[in-house]
């Protein structure tokens, strides 16, 4: 972290080591966050990498659906997100009730949900 106080960076690295945590940062995060991350990737690759890491604690530096996806894929790991209210405007464009309404109108239709949607929407797909 170029602009962060050295003691803050050292404290984060010490906590990460002490708690055996891995930090996954979305590629839109600022460079100072990316510098601390074990993985920097897009949302799909973050989900894939979370399962490959040998860490009992996963810290997701991204938005809510990224943490949900990591938690679903890693039920035995503790998944943390620094800001649980961090949302994605794309993910917010569809809600579970929207999927249910569409299914009611199109009973033979097929619903495909991409990684960039909430766990609740994925459950309806």
CSV table of C-alpha atoms in Angstrom, one decimal:
chain,number,residue,atom,x,y,z
A,1,UNK,CA,0.0,0.0,0.0
A,2,UNK,CA,2.0,3.0,-1.3
A,3,UNK,CA,0.0,5.7,0.4
A,4,UNK,CA,-1.0,3.9,3.6
A,5,UNK,CA,1.0,4.2,6.8
A,6,UNK,CA,3.6,1.4,7.1
A,7,UNK,CA,2.3,0.3,10.5
A,8,UNK,CA,-1.2,-0.3,9.0
A,9,UNK,CA,0.1,-2.4,6.2
A,10,UNK,CA,2.2,-4.4,8.7
A,11,UNK,CA,-0.8,-4.8,11.0
A,12,UNK,CA,-3.0,-6.1,8.2
A,13,UNK,CA,-0.3,-8.6,7.1
A,14,UNK,CA,0.2,-9.8,10.7
A,15,UNK,CA,-3.5,-10.3,11.2
A,16,UNK,CA,-3.7,-12.1,7.9
A,17,UNK,CA,-0.9,-14.5,8.9
A,18,UNK,CA,-2.2,-15.0,12.4
A,19,UNK,CA,-5.7,-15.8,11.4
A,20,UNK,CA,-4.6,-17.8,8.3
A,21,UNK,CA,-6.7,-15.6,6.1
A,22,UNK,CA,-6.6,-15.1,2.4
A,23,UNK,CA,-7.6,-11.8,0.8
A,24,UNK,CA,-9.3,-11.9,-2.6
A,25,UNK,CA,-9.7,-8.5,-4.3
A,26,UNK,CA,-11.8,-7.7,-7.3
A,27,UNK,CA,-9.8,-6.1,-10.1
A,28,UNK,CA,-11.6,-2.8,-9.7
A,29,UNK,CA,-10.2,-2.3,-6.2
A,30,UNK,CA,-7.6,0.4,-5.7
A,31,UNK,CA,-4.0,-0.6,-6.0
A,32,UNK,CA,-3.4,-0.3,-2.3
A,33,UNK,CA,-6.0,-3.1,-1.6
A,34,UNK,CA,-4.7,-5.2,-4.5
A,35,UNK,CA,-1.2,-5.0,-3.1
A,36,UNK,CA,-2.4,-6.8,0.1
A,37,UNK,CA,-4.4,-9.4,-1.8
A,38,UNK,CA,-3.5,-13.0,-2.4
A,39,UNK,CA,-5.7,-13.0,-5.4
A,40,UNK,CA,-6.8,-10.2,-7.7
A,41,UNK,CA,-9.3,-11.2,-10.3
A,42,UNK,CA,-12.8,-10.7,-11.8
A,43,UNK,CA,-15.8,-12.1,-9.9
A,44,UNK,CA,-15.9,-15.5,-11.6
A,45,UNK,CA,-12.2,-16.1,-11.1
A,46,UNK,CA,-12.5,-14.9,-7.5
A,47,UNK,CA,-15.1,-17.6,-6.9
A,48,UNK,CA,-12.9,-20.3,-8.5
A,49,UNK,CA,-9.8,-19.2,-6.6
A,50,UNK,CA,-11.6,-19.1,-3.2
A,51,UNK,CA,-12.0,-22.9,-3.4
A,52,UNK,CA,-8.4,-23.5,-4.3
A,53,UNK,CA,-6.9,-21.5,-1.4
A,54,UNK,CA,-5.8,-23.4,1.7
A,55,UNK,CA,-7.1,-20.8,4.2
A,56,UNK,CA,-9.9,-21.2,6.7
A,57,UNK,CA,-10.8,-17.5,6.4
A,58,UNK,CA,-11.5,-15.7,3.1
A,59,UNK,CA,-11.8,-12.0,3.0
A,60,UNK,CA,-13.6,-10.7,-0.1
A,61,UNK,CA,-12.7,-7.1,-1.1
A,62,UNK,CA,-15.6,-6.7,-3.5
A,63,UNK,CA,-19.4,-6.6,-3.4
A,64,UNK,CA,-22.0,-8.7,-1.7
A,65,UNK,CA,-22.7,-11.3,-4.4
A,66,UNK,CA,-18.9,-12.1,-4.5
A,67,UNK,CA,-18.9,-12.9,-0.8
A,68,UNK,CA,-22.1,-14.9,-1.1
A,69,UNK,CA,-20.7,-16.9,-4.0
A,70,UNK,CA,-17.5,-17.6,-2.1
A,71,UNK,CA,-19.5,-18.7,1.0
A,72,UNK,CA,-21.6,-21.1,-1.1
A,73,UNK,CA,-18.5,-22.6,-2.7
A,74,UNK,CA,-16.7,-22.9,0.6
A,75,UNK,CA,-19.1,-24.0,3.3
A,76,UNK,CA,-16.3,-25.0,5.6
A,77,UNK,CA,-14.6,-21.6,5.4
A,78,UNK,CA,-15.4,-18.3,7.1
A,79,UNK,CA,-16.1,-15.7,4.5
A,80,UNK,CA,-15.8,-12.1,5.5
A,81,UNK,CA,-16.6,-8.9,3.6
A,82,UNK,CA,-15.4,-5.5,4.9
A,83,UNK,CA,-18.6,-3.7,3.8
A,84,UNK,CA,-21.6,-6.0,3.9
A,85,UNK,CA,-23.7,-3.3,2.3
A,86,UNK,CA,-21.4,-3.1,-0.8
A,87,UNK,CA,-23.7,-3.8,-3.7
A,88,UNK,CA,-23.5,-4.1,-7.5
A,89,UNK,CA,-25.9,-2.1,-9.7
A,90,UNK,CA,-26.0,-5.0,-12.2
A,91,UNK,CA,-26.9,-7.6,-9.5
A,92,UNK,CA,-29.6,-5.2,-8.2
A,93,UNK,CA,-31.4,-5.3,-11.6
A,94,UNK,CA,-33.1,-8.6,-10.8
A,95,UNK,CA,-34.7,-9.9,-7.7
A,96,UNK,CA,-35.9,-13.4,-6.7
A,97,UNK,CA,-39.5,-12.4,-7.1
A,98,UNK,CA,-38.7,-11.2,-10.7
A,99,UNK,CA,-37.5,-14.7,-11.5
A,100,UNK,CA,-40.6,-16.3,-9.9
A,101,UNK,CA,-42.9,-14.0,-11.9
A,102,UNK,CA,-41.1,-14.8,-15.1
A,103,UNK,CA,-41.3,-18.5,-14.4
A,104,UNK,CA,-45.1,-18.1,-13.8
A,105,UNK,CA,-45.5,-16.5,-17.2
A,106,UNK,CA,-43.1,-18.9,-19.0
A,107,UNK,CA,-43.4,-22.3,-17.3
A,108,UNK,CA,-41.3,-24.0,-20.0
A,109,UNK,CA,-38.7,-21.3,-20.0
A,110,UNK,CA,-35.1,-21.8,-18.9
A,111,UNK,CA,-33.5,-19.5,-16.4
A,112,UNK,CA,-29.8,-18.9,-16.5
A,113,UNK,CA,-28.1,-16.9,-13.7
A,114,UNK,CA,-24.6,-15.7,-14.0
A,115,UNK,CA,-22.2,-15.3,-11.2
A,116,UNK,CA,-23.0,-11.5,-11.0
A,117,UNK,CA,-26.3,-12.0,-9.2
A,118,UNK,CA,-27.4,-12.6,-5.6
A,119,UNK,CA,-27.5,-16.0,-4.0
A,120,UNK,CA,-31.2,-15.6,-3.7
A,121,UNK,CA,-31.6,-15.1,-7.5
A,122,UNK,CA,-29.2,-18.1,-8.1
A,123,UNK,CA,-31.4,-20.2,-5.9
A,124,UNK,CA,-34.4,-19.4,-8.1
A,125,UNK,CA,-32.6,-20.1,-11.4
